[in-house]
Short mmCIF file of C-alpha atoms and ligand atoms in Angstrom, two decimals:
data_model
loop_
_atom_site.label_atom_id
_atom_site.label_comp_id
_atom_site.label_asym_id
_atom_site.label_seq_id
_atom_site.Cartn_x
_atom_site.Cartn_y
_atom_site.Cartn_z
CA MET A 1 16.56 -15.99 30.17
CA LEU A 2 13.99 -14.21 32.35
CA THR A 3 10.54 -15.36 33.42
CA ASP A 4 8.04 -13.87 35.88
CA ASP A 5 8.68 -16.19 38.76
CA HIS A 6 11.66 -15.51 41.27
CA ARG A 7 12.03 -19.17 41.81
CA VAL A 8 14.58 -20.07 38.99
CA ASP A 9 14.57 -23.03 36.76
CA GLU A 10 18.20 -23.86 37.12
CA SER A 11 18.22 -24.99 33.54
CA LEU A 12 17.51 -21.49 32.28
CA THR A 13 20.68 -19.66 33.25
CA VAL A 14 23.64 -21.68 34.36
CA ALA A 15 25.16 -24.95 33.64
CA ASP A 16 25.76 -27.20 36.81
CA PRO A 17 29.45 -26.68 37.40
CA THR A 18 29.77 -29.87 39.38
CA PRO A 19 30.50 -33.11 37.31
CA ASP A 20 29.51 -36.37 38.56
CA ALA A 21 32.29 -38.10 40.64
CA PRO A 22 33.39 -41.71 40.00
CA PRO A 23 31.89 -43.96 42.60
CA ALA A 24 34.88 -45.58 44.08
CA PRO A 25 35.60 -45.48 47.97
CA ALA A 26 39.17 -45.16 48.87
CA THR A 27 41.04 -44.94 52.24
CA ARG A 28 43.77 -42.84 50.69
CA VAL A 29 43.64 -39.55 48.64
CA ARG A 30 46.65 -37.80 47.01
CA ALA A 31 46.57 -34.06 46.23
CA VAL A 32 48.96 -31.54 45.08
CA LEU A 33 49.32 -28.25 46.69
CA ASP A 34 51.18 -25.45 44.70
CA VAL A 35 52.41 -23.04 47.31
CA ASP A 36 53.99 -20.80 44.64
CA LEU A 37 50.67 -20.30 42.84
CA PRO A 38 48.68 -17.93 45.03
CA GLY A 39 45.26 -17.04 44.09
CA PRO A 40 42.63 -14.54 45.07
CA ARG A 41 42.66 -13.21 48.71
CA ILE A 42 40.28 -14.85 51.02
CA ASN A 43 38.30 -11.92 52.48
CA ARG A 44 38.26 -12.16 56.14
CA HIS A 45 34.55 -11.21 56.06
CA LEU A 46 33.85 -14.82 54.87
CA TYR A 47 34.14 -15.53 58.43
CA GLY A 48 31.35 -13.17 59.48
CA HIS A 49 28.51 -13.43 61.86
CA PHE A 50 24.82 -12.90 62.13
CA ALA A 51 22.89 -11.94 65.28
CA GLU A 52 19.15 -11.41 65.10
CA HIS A 53 16.34 -10.64 67.65
CA LEU A 54 15.41 -14.11 67.70
CA GLY A 55 15.00 -16.55 70.69
CA ARG A 56 18.05 -16.24 72.81
CA CYS A 57 20.54 -14.77 70.51
CA ILE A 58 20.32 -11.26 71.59
CA TYR A 59 18.73 -11.58 74.90
CA GLY A 60 20.46 -14.25 77.10
CA GLY A 61 23.19 -14.63 74.35
CA PHE A 62 24.92 -11.25 73.85
CA TRP A 63 22.83 -9.20 76.23
CA VAL A 64 22.10 -9.89 79.82
CA GLY A 65 21.56 -6.32 81.20
CA GLU A 66 23.81 -4.28 83.60
CA ASP A 67 22.32 -5.84 86.62
CA SER A 68 23.00 -9.35 85.75
CA GLU A 69 25.29 -11.36 87.95
CA ILE A 70 26.78 -12.69 84.79
CA PRO A 71 30.02 -10.84 84.24
CA ASN A 72 29.06 -8.03 81.81
CA GLU A 73 30.23 -4.80 80.49
CA GLY A 74 27.30 -2.32 80.10
CA GLY A 75 24.94 -5.37 79.83
CA LEU A 76 27.06 -7.17 77.16
CA ARG A 77 28.12 -10.70 78.32
CA LEU A 78 31.91 -10.78 78.65
CA ASP A 79 32.51 -14.52 78.17
CA VAL A 80 30.68 -14.36 74.82
CA VAL A 81 32.65 -11.55 73.77
CA GLU A 82 35.95 -13.12 74.81
CA ALA A 83 35.05 -16.39 72.96
CA LEU A 84 34.26 -14.48 69.75
CA ARG A 85 37.29 -12.18 69.96
CA ALA A 86 39.31 -15.39 70.10
CA LEU A 87 37.80 -16.21 66.60
CA ASP A 88 38.95 -12.69 65.18
CA ILE A 89 35.32 -12.30 64.28
CA PRO A 90 35.46 -9.87 61.40
CA ASN A 91 31.81 -8.53 61.21
CA LEU A 92 28.44 -8.96 62.84
CA ARG A 93 25.10 -8.67 60.92
CA TRP A 94 22.22 -7.26 62.84
CA PRO A 95 19.31 -6.77 63.79
CA GLY A 96 18.10 -9.74 61.20
CA GLY A 97 17.09 -11.65 59.46
CA CYS A 98 13.23 -11.53 59.12
CA PHE A 99 13.29 -9.13 62.14
CA ALA A 100 15.15 -6.44 60.41
CA ASP A 101 12.14 -5.82 58.13
CA THR A 102 9.93 -5.17 61.20
CA TYR A 103 12.51 -3.06 62.96
CA HIS A 104 12.11 0.55 63.53
CA TRP A 105 15.35 1.78 64.93
CA ARG A 106 14.07 4.93 66.78
CA ASP A 107 12.27 2.53 69.07
CA GLY A 108 15.63 1.30 70.20
CA VAL A 109 17.40 4.55 71.08
CA GLY A 110 17.11 6.77 74.16
CA PRO A 111 16.54 5.86 77.73
CA ARG A 112 15.58 2.19 78.13
CA GLU A 113 12.57 2.93 80.16
CA ASP A 114 11.02 5.16 77.43
CA ARG A 115 11.60 2.74 74.65
CA PRO A 116 8.26 1.31 73.15
CA ALA A 117 7.74 -2.31 72.95
CA MET A 118 6.84 -4.39 69.88
CA VAL A 119 5.86 -7.72 68.85
CA ASN A 120 8.51 -9.97 67.35
CA SER A 121 5.96 -11.43 64.92
CA HIS A 122 8.38 -13.65 63.23
CA TRP A 123 10.07 -15.40 66.02
CA GLY A 124 7.88 -16.65 68.71
CA ASP A 125 5.45 -13.77 68.61
CA VAL A 126 7.10 -12.49 71.83
CA VAL A 127 7.22 -8.90 73.04
CA GLU A 128 10.40 -7.14 72.24
CA ASP A 129 10.96 -4.38 74.64
CA ASN A 130 13.82 -2.69 72.47
CA SER A 131 16.23 -2.66 75.36
CA PHE A 132 19.03 -3.84 73.00
CA GLY A 133 19.05 -1.25 70.19
CA THR A 134 21.57 0.78 67.98
CA HIS A 135 23.96 1.95 70.90
CA GLU A 136 24.02 -1.45 72.46
CA PHE A 137 24.75 -3.07 69.02
CA MET A 138 27.70 -0.53 68.50
CA ALA A 139 28.94 -1.00 71.72
CA LEU A 140 28.96 -4.79 71.16
CA CYS A 141 30.84 -4.45 67.87
CA GLU A 142 33.49 -2.13 69.68
CA LEU A 143 34.06 -4.69 72.19
CA LEU A 144 34.26 -7.54 69.63
CA GLY A 145 36.57 -5.54 67.46
CA ALA A 146 34.07 -6.41 64.45
CA ASP A 147 32.77 -4.31 61.67
CA PRO A 148 28.98 -3.70 62.05
CA TYR A 149 26.81 -4.81 59.13
CA VAL A 150 23.40 -3.05 59.86
CA SER A 151 20.16 -4.30 57.86
CA ALA A 152 17.70 -1.46 57.11
CA ASN A 153 13.99 -1.93 57.11
CA VAL A 154 12.89 -2.15 53.45
CA GLY A 155 9.84 -4.47 54.12
CA SER A 156 7.80 -2.31 56.40
CA GLY A 157 9.98 0.90 56.98
CA THR A 158 10.47 3.87 54.89
CA VAL A 159 13.31 5.45 52.89
CA ARG A 160 13.40 8.41 55.29
CA GLU A 161 13.61 5.99 58.24
CA ALA A 162 16.61 4.19 56.67
CA ALA A 163 18.23 7.43 55.45
CA GLU A 164 17.99 8.84 59.02
CA TRP A 165 19.38 5.72 60.72
CA ILE A 166 22.55 5.82 58.59
CA GLU A 167 22.78 9.79 59.37
CA TYR A 168 22.25 8.99 63.10
CA LEU A 169 24.99 6.49 63.05
CA THR A 170 27.66 8.23 60.87
CA ARG A 171 27.28 11.90 60.74
CA ALA A 172 29.72 13.94 62.71
CA ASP A 173 28.27 17.66 62.41
CA ASP A 174 25.18 19.30 64.08
CA SER A 175 22.78 17.60 61.69
CA PRO A 176 19.43 16.67 63.14
CA MET A 177 20.17 12.92 63.47
CA ALA A 178 23.83 13.71 64.82
CA ARG A 179 22.20 15.94 67.43
CA LEU A 180 19.73 13.21 68.28
CA ARG A 181 22.56 10.73 68.92
CA ARG A 182 24.44 13.20 71.04
CA SER A 183 21.30 13.78 73.09
CA HIS A 184 21.52 9.95 73.64
CA GLY A 185 25.03 10.22 75.01
CA ARG A 186 27.33 9.25 71.96
CA ASP A 187 29.16 12.23 70.64
CA GLU A 188 31.39 10.76 68.05
CA PRO A 189 29.82 9.10 64.97
CA TRP A 190 30.41 5.39 64.36
CA THR A 191 31.91 3.73 61.43
CA VAL A 192 29.46 1.49 59.51
CA PRO A 193 30.88 -0.13 56.57
CA PHE A 194 28.34 -2.70 55.71
CA TRP A 195 24.73 -1.74 55.02
CA GLY A 196 22.02 -4.25 54.10
CA LEU A 197 18.95 -3.22 52.09
CA GLY A 198 16.27 -5.35 53.47
CA ASN A 199 16.32 -9.15 53.95
CA GLU A 200 14.56 -11.97 52.01
CA PRO A 201 12.22 -9.58 50.12
CA TRP A 202 10.91 -12.62 48.17
CA GLY A 203 9.61 -14.04 51.59
CA CYS A 204 9.46 -12.47 54.98
CA GLY A 205 10.90 -9.24 53.72
CA GLY A 206 7.80 -8.25 51.69
CA GLY A 207 6.80 -10.99 49.48
CA MET A 208 8.12 -9.22 46.30
CA SER A 209 8.96 -10.07 42.81
CA SER A 210 12.84 -9.52 41.90
CA GLY A 211 11.95 -6.69 39.65
CA ALA A 212 9.70 -4.89 42.37
CA TYR A 213 12.66 -5.40 44.94
CA ALA A 214 15.25 -4.17 42.65
CA GLU A 215 13.38 -0.97 42.19
CA LEU A 216 13.22 -0.49 45.98
CA ALA A 217 17.00 -1.43 46.41
CA ARG A 218 17.95 1.19 44.02
CA GLN A 219 15.81 3.66 45.87
CA TYR A 220 16.98 2.69 49.37
CA GLY A 221 20.48 2.50 48.05
CA THR A 222 20.37 6.04 46.55
CA TYR A 223 19.26 7.76 49.85
CA SER A 224 21.60 5.72 52.16
CA LEU A 225 24.30 8.24 51.94
CA ASP A 226 28.02 8.29 52.70
CA HIS A 227 28.27 10.83 55.56
CA GLY A 228 31.74 12.30 56.12
CA ASP A 229 34.42 9.78 55.78
CA ASN A 230 32.14 6.82 56.11
CA ARG A 231 31.87 4.58 52.91
CA LEU A 232 28.88 2.28 52.93
CA TYR A 233 29.22 -1.09 51.15
CA ARG A 234 25.32 -1.60 50.26
CA ILE A 235 24.25 -5.10 49.94
CA ALA A 236 21.21 -5.71 48.10
CA ALA A 237 19.08 -8.65 49.67
CA GLY A 238 19.43 -11.53 47.36
CA ALA A 239 18.24 -15.02 46.38
CA ALA A 240 17.14 -18.01 48.21
CA ASP A 241 19.63 -20.86 47.43
CA ALA A 242 19.99 -21.34 43.64
CA ASP A 243 17.39 -18.60 42.51
CA TYR A 244 20.14 -17.34 39.83
CA ARG A 245 17.59 -15.36 38.22
CA TRP A 246 16.98 -13.13 41.22
CA THR A 247 20.62 -12.28 41.10
CA GLU A 248 20.40 -11.61 37.33
CA VAL A 249 17.56 -9.11 37.69
CA LEU A 250 19.61 -7.27 40.38
CA LEU A 251 22.50 -7.03 38.10
CA GLN A 252 20.34 -5.89 35.14
CA ASN A 253 18.92 -3.00 37.33
CA LEU A 254 22.33 -2.13 38.29
CA GLY A 255 23.51 -2.50 34.90
CA ARG A 256 23.92 1.20 33.66
CA TYR A 257 26.39 1.98 36.51
CA LEU A 258 28.51 -1.01 36.45
CA GLY A 259 30.92 0.67 33.85
CA ASP A 260 31.62 3.72 36.01
CA GLY A 261 34.52 1.93 37.86
CA GLU A 262 33.26 3.51 41.20
CA VAL A 263 31.14 1.75 43.60
CA THR A 264 29.89 4.59 45.77
CA GLY A 265 28.61 7.88 45.73
CA HIS A 266 25.76 9.78 43.93
CA GLY A 267 25.15 8.43 40.48
CA LYS A 268 27.45 5.38 40.90
CA ASN A 269 26.07 1.85 41.88
CA THR A 270 23.31 2.02 44.25
CA TYR A 271 24.35 -1.14 45.81
CA GLN A 272 27.64 -2.72 45.72
CA ALA A 273 27.14 -6.33 46.59
CA ILE A 274 24.26 -8.96 46.08
CA SER A 275 23.61 -11.43 48.71
CA PHE A 276 22.02 -14.97 48.90
CA HIS A 277 21.06 -17.36 51.52
CA HIS A 278 21.52 -20.92 51.80
CA TYR A 279 20.70 -23.29 54.59
CA THR A 280 21.66 -26.92 55.00
CA ILE A 281 18.21 -28.44 55.60
CA VAL A 282 17.73 -32.20 55.27
CA GLY A 283 13.99 -32.73 55.52
CA PRO A 284 12.13 -34.89 54.51
CA THR A 285 9.83 -31.91 55.23
CA TRP A 286 10.01 -28.48 56.71
CA GLU A 287 8.07 -29.75 59.61
CA GLU A 288 10.57 -32.90 59.95
CA LYS A 289 14.01 -31.36 59.67
CA GLY A 290 15.43 -34.12 61.82
CA SER A 291 16.97 -33.78 65.19
CA ALA A 292 20.38 -32.04 65.64
CA THR A 293 21.76 -34.65 67.75
CA ARG A 294 19.87 -38.00 67.07
CA PHE A 295 20.58 -39.28 63.56
CA ASP A 296 22.10 -42.14 61.94
CA ASP A 297 24.82 -42.67 59.39
CA ASP A 298 22.52 -42.29 56.44
CA GLU A 299 21.08 -38.92 57.74
CA TYR A 300 24.62 -37.92 58.33
CA TYR A 301 25.58 -38.53 54.80
CA ARG A 302 22.60 -36.66 53.43
CA THR A 303 23.46 -33.86 55.42
CA MET A 304 26.84 -33.73 53.96
CA VAL A 305 25.33 -34.05 50.42
CA LYS A 306 23.35 -31.04 51.19
CA ALA A 307 26.20 -29.11 52.73
CA THR A 308 28.42 -29.84 49.52
CA GLU A 309 25.82 -28.42 47.25
CA ILE A 310 26.94 -24.88 48.27
CA GLU A 311 29.86 -25.21 45.94
CA ARG A 312 27.42 -25.57 43.02
CA ILE A 313 25.30 -22.63 44.14
CA ILE A 314 27.98 -20.15 44.71
CA ALA A 315 29.36 -21.20 41.27
CA GLY A 316 25.95 -20.63 39.74
CA HIS A 317 25.51 -16.99 41.08
CA ALA A 318 29.08 -16.26 40.44
CA HIS A 319 28.55 -17.45 36.61
CA VAL A 320 25.61 -15.22 36.35
CA MET A 321 27.56 -12.15 37.75
CA ASP A 322 30.45 -12.94 35.40
CA ALA A 323 28.31 -12.41 32.45
CA TYR A 324 27.30 -8.89 33.57
CA ASP A 325 30.19 -7.91 35.65
CA PRO A 326 33.44 -9.78 34.34
CA ASP A 327 35.63 -7.26 36.24
CA LYS A 328 34.16 -8.33 39.47
CA ARG A 329 33.15 -5.02 40.77
CA VAL A 330 30.11 -6.33 42.47
CA GLY A 331 30.59 -8.67 45.49
CA LEU A 332 28.44 -11.81 46.07
CA VAL A 333 27.62 -12.10 49.80
CA LEU A 334 26.18 -15.31 51.57
CA ASP A 335 24.83 -13.38 54.60
CA GLU A 336 22.89 -16.60 55.95
CA TRP A 337 24.14 -19.98 55.95
CA GLY A 338 24.37 -23.11 58.23
CA THR A 339 22.33 -26.09 59.32
CA TRP A 340 18.63 -25.84 60.35
CA PHE A 341 17.34 -28.82 62.38
CA ASP A 342 14.28 -29.19 64.33
CA VAL A 343 14.36 -27.32 67.65
CA GLU A 344 15.54 -29.06 70.74
CA PRO A 345 12.69 -30.85 72.40
CA GLY A 346 10.77 -28.79 74.91
CA THR A 347 12.02 -25.46 73.69
CA ASN A 348 9.99 -22.71 71.90
CA PRO A 349 9.46 -23.70 68.12
CA GLY A 350 9.98 -20.11 67.31
CA PHE A 351 13.26 -19.71 68.99
CA LEU A 352 15.22 -22.07 66.61
CA PHE A 353 17.54 -23.40 69.41
CA GLN A 354 19.35 -26.54 68.14
CA GLN A 355 22.42 -28.49 69.55
CA ASN A 356 25.52 -28.82 67.55
CA THR A 357 27.67 -31.83 66.69
CA VAL A 358 30.73 -33.16 64.74
CA ARG A 359 28.29 -33.20 61.87
CA ASP A 360 27.68 -29.39 62.04
CA ALA A 361 31.63 -28.90 62.35
CA LEU A 362 32.07 -30.84 59.05
CA VAL A 363 29.23 -28.90 57.47
CA ALA A 364 31.18 -25.73 58.31
CA SER A 365 34.33 -27.06 57.14
CA VAL A 366 33.09 -28.02 53.66
CA HIS A 367 31.46 -24.59 53.18
CA PHE A 368 34.71 -22.73 54.08
CA ASP A 369 36.64 -24.89 51.53
CA ALA A 370 34.04 -23.83 49.03
CA PHE A 371 34.32 -20.21 50.07
CA HIS A 372 38.14 -20.35 49.82
CA ARG A 373 37.58 -21.50 46.09
CA HIS A 374 35.59 -19.01 45.24
CA ALA A 375 37.23 -15.93 46.93
CA ASP A 376 37.60 -14.15 43.63
CA ARG A 377 33.66 -13.43 43.85
CA LEU A 378 32.43 -14.35 47.30
CA VAL A 379 33.38 -11.54 49.57
CA MET A 380 31.42 -12.15 52.74
CA ALA A 381 29.43 -14.95 54.47
CA ASN A 382 27.73 -14.81 57.78
CA ILE A 383 26.92 -17.92 59.93
CA ALA A 384 23.47 -18.23 61.15
CA GLN A 385 23.58 -17.41 63.90
CA THR A 386 26.26 -16.60 66.44
CA VAL A 387 24.65 -17.59 69.86
CA ASN A 388 21.73 -19.92 70.83
CA VAL A 389 20.19 -20.07 67.33
CA LEU A 390 20.52 -22.52 64.64
CA GLN A 391 24.21 -23.32 63.79
CA ALA A 392 25.70 -21.52 66.64
CA MET A 393 29.14 -20.93 67.71
CA LEU A 394 28.20 -20.71 71.33
CA LEU A 395 25.46 -21.88 73.56
CA THR A 396 24.60 -20.29 76.85
CA ASP A 397 23.09 -22.28 79.77
CA GLY A 398 22.56 -19.66 82.69
CA ASP A 399 26.16 -18.41 83.48
CA ALA A 400 27.57 -21.38 81.58
CA LEU A 401 29.08 -20.97 78.00
CA VAL A 402 29.46 -23.90 75.76
CA LEU A 403 31.88 -23.76 72.86
CA THR A 404 30.23 -25.94 69.95
CA PRO A 405 32.15 -28.19 67.52
CA SER A 406 31.36 -25.38 64.80
CA TYR A 407 33.21 -22.59 67.01
CA HIS A 408 36.25 -24.92 66.84
CA VAL A 409 36.15 -24.97 63.13
CA PHE A 410 35.98 -21.10 62.83
CA ALA A 411 38.95 -21.23 65.37
CA MET A 412 41.15 -23.50 63.42
CA ASN A 413 40.57 -21.83 60.13
CA LYS A 414 40.97 -18.24 61.20
CA GLY A 415 44.49 -18.30 59.66
CA HIS A 416 42.79 -18.10 56.26
CA GLN A 417 41.34 -14.77 56.91
CA ASP A 418 42.85 -12.35 54.34
CA ALA A 419 45.39 -14.92 53.23
CA ALA A 420 45.96 -15.69 49.61
CA SER A 421 43.94 -18.98 48.51
CA LEU A 422 46.09 -21.70 47.19
CA PRO A 423 45.10 -24.47 44.72
CA LEU A 424 44.77 -27.98 46.20
CA THR A 425 44.15 -30.25 43.55
CA VAL A 426 43.30 -33.98 44.10
CA ARG A 427 45.33 -36.26 41.84
CA GLY A 428 43.72 -39.60 40.89
CA GLU A 429 40.90 -41.15 42.53
CA THR A 430 38.80 -39.17 45.05
CA PRO A 431 37.10 -41.17 47.63
CA VAL A 432 33.32 -41.17 46.96
CA ARG A 433 30.41 -42.63 48.80
CA ASP A 434 27.05 -43.26 47.00
CA VAL A 435 24.32 -41.43 48.95
CA ASP A 436 20.79 -42.33 47.42
CA GLY A 437 22.29 -42.07 44.05
CA THR A 438 24.55 -39.10 44.48
CA GLY A 439 28.41 -39.45 44.82
CA LEU A 440 29.34 -37.61 47.85
CA PRO A 441 33.27 -36.97 47.90
CA THR A 442 34.46 -37.87 51.47
CA PHE A 443 37.46 -35.79 51.25
CA SER A 444 37.40 -31.92 51.32
CA GLY A 445 40.34 -29.58 51.53
CA SER A 446 41.72 -26.11 50.85
CA ALA A 447 44.75 -24.12 51.57
CA SER A 448 45.97 -20.52 51.78
CA THR A 449 49.12 -18.66 52.58
CA LYS A 450 49.92 -15.55 54.42
CA ASP A 451 53.04 -14.20 56.17
CA GLY A 452 55.48 -16.92 55.19
CA SER A 453 53.43 -19.75 56.21
CA VAL A 454 50.71 -22.23 54.67
CA LEU A 455 47.44 -23.17 56.28
CA VAL A 456 45.83 -26.33 55.09
CA SER A 457 42.16 -27.49 56.07
CA LEU A 458 41.29 -31.12 55.64
CA SER A 459 38.03 -32.93 56.44
CA ASN A 460 37.31 -36.70 56.28
CA LEU A 461 33.56 -36.91 55.80
CA HIS A 462 33.41 -40.74 55.95
CA ALA A 463 31.36 -41.63 59.11
CA THR A 464 33.43 -44.71 60.03
CA GLU A 465 36.56 -44.84 58.13
CA ALA A 466 39.94 -43.12 58.56
CA LEU A 467 41.55 -41.35 55.60
CA VAL A 468 45.23 -41.08 54.68
CA VAL A 469 45.83 -37.83 52.99
CA GLU A 470 49.13 -37.46 50.90
CA LEU A 471 49.61 -33.87 50.07
CA ASP A 472 52.63 -33.25 47.40
CA VAL A 473 53.73 -29.68 48.42
CA ARG A 474 55.41 -28.01 45.55
CA GLY A 475 57.24 -24.75 45.25
CA SER A 476 58.71 -24.82 48.75
CA ALA A 477 60.11 -26.96 51.39
CA VAL A 478 57.71 -27.92 54.31
CA GLY A 479 59.00 -26.18 57.52
CA ALA A 480 57.79 -26.89 61.07
CA PRO A 481 54.46 -28.51 60.36
CA VAL A 482 51.95 -28.32 63.22
CA GLY A 483 48.74 -30.24 63.02
CA ARG A 484 45.39 -29.73 65.07
CA LEU A 485 42.65 -32.28 64.96
CA LEU A 486 38.78 -31.99 65.89
CA SER A 487 37.23 -35.25 66.30
CA ALA A 488 35.13 -37.30 68.68
CA GLU A 489 34.10 -40.91 69.29
CA THR A 490 30.91 -40.57 67.39
CA VAL A 491 29.44 -38.15 64.69
CA THR A 492 26.46 -37.13 67.01
CA ALA A 493 28.79 -36.14 69.77
CA HIS A 494 28.33 -32.57 71.14
CA ASN A 495 29.21 -30.45 73.86
CA THR A 496 27.24 -29.35 76.73
CA ALA A 497 27.65 -27.34 80.13
CA THR A 498 28.75 -30.51 81.90
CA ASP A 499 30.39 -32.44 79.15
CA THR A 500 32.84 -31.43 76.25
CA PRO A 501 33.62 -34.51 74.22
CA VAL A 502 34.39 -32.52 71.28
CA GLN A 503 37.85 -30.94 71.67
CA VAL A 504 40.64 -29.72 69.55
CA ARG A 505 43.88 -31.61 70.08
CA ASP A 506 47.28 -32.13 68.33
CA LEU A 507 47.12 -33.90 65.16
CA ASP A 508 49.92 -36.67 65.85
CA ASP A 509 49.71 -38.99 62.87
CA LEU A 510 51.60 -36.29 60.63
CA SER A 511 54.75 -36.79 58.78
CA VAL A 512 56.83 -35.16 55.98
CA GLU A 513 58.95 -37.03 53.50
CA GLY A 514 60.27 -35.95 50.27
CA GLY A 515 58.03 -32.91 50.10
CA VAL A 516 54.95 -35.01 50.85
CA LEU A 517 52.96 -34.33 53.81
CA ARG A 518 51.15 -37.33 55.01
CA VAL A 519 48.21 -36.91 57.40
CA THR A 520 45.81 -39.67 58.76
CA LEU A 521 42.35 -38.36 59.58
CA PRO A 522 40.21 -40.34 61.79
CA ALA A 523 36.56 -40.96 60.58
CA HIS A 524 34.42 -38.04 60.58
CA SER A 525 37.22 -35.44 61.52
CA PHE A 526 38.58 -32.06 60.79
CA ALA A 527 42.01 -31.12 60.72
CA THR A 528 44.44 -28.17 59.97
CA VAL A 529 48.03 -28.26 59.34
CA SER A 530 50.20 -25.15 59.25
CA PHE A 531 53.82 -24.98 58.01
CA THR A 532 56.34 -22.41 57.02
CA VAL A 533 57.42 -21.96 53.42
CA ASP A 534 60.97 -20.72 51.87
CA ALA A 535 60.95 -16.93 51.69
O1 LIG B 1 18.11 -17.25 60.44
C1 LIG B 1 16.78 -17.36 60.61
C2 LIG B 1 15.98 -16.80 59.58
O2 LIG B 1 16.19 -17.57 58.46
C3 LIG B 1 16.24 -15.35 59.07
O3 LIG B 1 15.68 -14.46 60.00
C4 LIG B 1 15.76 -15.24 57.76
O4 LIG B 1 16.33 -14.28 56.97
C5 LIG B 1 15.81 -16.76 57.21
O5 LIG B 1 14.73 -17.33 56.72
#
C-alpha cells in the first residue's frame, strides 16, 4: 500500500465511504433520533482552539501588554478571555502552526526587555519581540480555564530544546529547568496535557518524507518525558487533508508498541495521537481563494461541498487507523481546520485576516456534525484560529470586540462537549442540490445526550429555501424543548464593530406532536434544540 510520496493516491488505501446521494431537492426532511442508543462520548477537546504568532492573533488579539488602555490582566485582553470562557474553551494550541517550528522557547522567557527578537519568516516577515512567551501563554490558559496544547519545535529545534521545555514547564523539584523557571517568577510547575511533535513536517515544518518524520517523532516523543504527575499526550504531526498514507506510516512506526495497552512512559508508545489538517478552501487557485464576504450563491454552495468533505476525510484516516489499531488506543486529532479565504483588502497578506459570515457558521456546523459522528476515533479538533486570523471566533478592532457567526455556533453547540453522541438518521429522501455535478445534502444534523437532556444541532444549507425538519424522537418523551436560531437576511451577512446583523435568537417555529419534533429552519440557518428526556 505504500509509495514513496507522502501525498496519497486515495485509491491506494481507503475506499470512499461517502456514497452518492440522490439528486432530489426537497423542503422537508424526516429523521429518527434514538435517545436510548447513546454512542461514543464527544470529547470536549473537539471544541479546541488554535492561537499562533501570526498577524494579530497573539499581538492585539490575546495580548495587549500591561500598559494598554484596553482592560487586561497582566497584559491579556479581558474581553477576549471573557468571550472565550463563555464557550467553555477546552484547550488552546500554541505557538503554531508553521511558527512553532521556528520558535525557540528560551527566547520567550525571563525579563521581557532582555528577550531577543526573531524574524517571523512564515507570517509577514515581521520582527517578533518575544514579549508573549511561555509564562504569558500559561497565564492565558489559566485565565481561560483551558488545557494548554504546546507544540515543540521539531523542524529547526533540537531534541534537547524540546526535552528542556517540558522539564521547565512541568517539573517540581530543583532540576536545572525547574530552577530556571523559578528564577523567572513561577514556583509551581504547570500541568501540560497536550504536547505536539512539530507541525506540518511535510511542508513548513521541515519538508520531510513521512518516514523521515516518523523517525523524528519517535525520537522527540522518547525524550519528551512525563515529569512528576504530569502525563503527556504526545501528538505526532500528521497529514495534509486526505493523505492517508502519512497516517499509515506513522502507525507502522508506532506499531511495535501498540499492543502494550499503555500509552505513556518509557518503552511504550512514543506518541499517543496522530494529527491531520484540513482547511475549507474553494479556489479556483491558491492566489484566488475568493473573498470572505463577497460571494454569490454558486460560490457559497461550492464552499459547502468543500466543507462536507471533512466527513469522508475523517472516515478515511479512521479507516486506516482501524486496520492497525482496532482497539482505538491512538487518537486522531484535527488540530487545524476552518475556512481560508483571501485576506481583507488593504491588510497584510501574511496576516491572514478575514471576515466571517453566515457561510463560515455553516462550515463550522457541518464540521461539528461530522466530528460528533466520528467521536469514537476523533479526540480533538482545533479551529484555526481563535482571534483575528482565518476562521476566527473573535475579531478585535482597537478596543472593540466582534463576535463572529462562527463564535455563535461554538456557543450554541457547547452542550455537546463530553456528551454521549446519539444516532440521528434521515429516513427517506435527503434534500440534495447539484453543485457542479456533486450532490450536496442541504440538511445536516447531529445530537447528543448528557445529564438527562438532549441537544440537537440542525443546519439548513440551502441558500434561499426554508427547510422543515421532522424529528421522530424515540426512546423517551420530549420534555420542555427550547430552540435557538442563528440566521440573517443574507448568507454574506457578517458582524462588525458597528453592526451585528448575525445574532442568535429564539427559534419560534418549534412544536412537538406525537413524539415528533417539528422545526422550520429559515434558509442558510443553524439551529439547536434542547429538551429533557425521561430518567
Ligand atoms: O493556520 C495557518 C497555517 O496553516 C499554519 O501555520 C500551518 O500549520 C497551516 O499551513
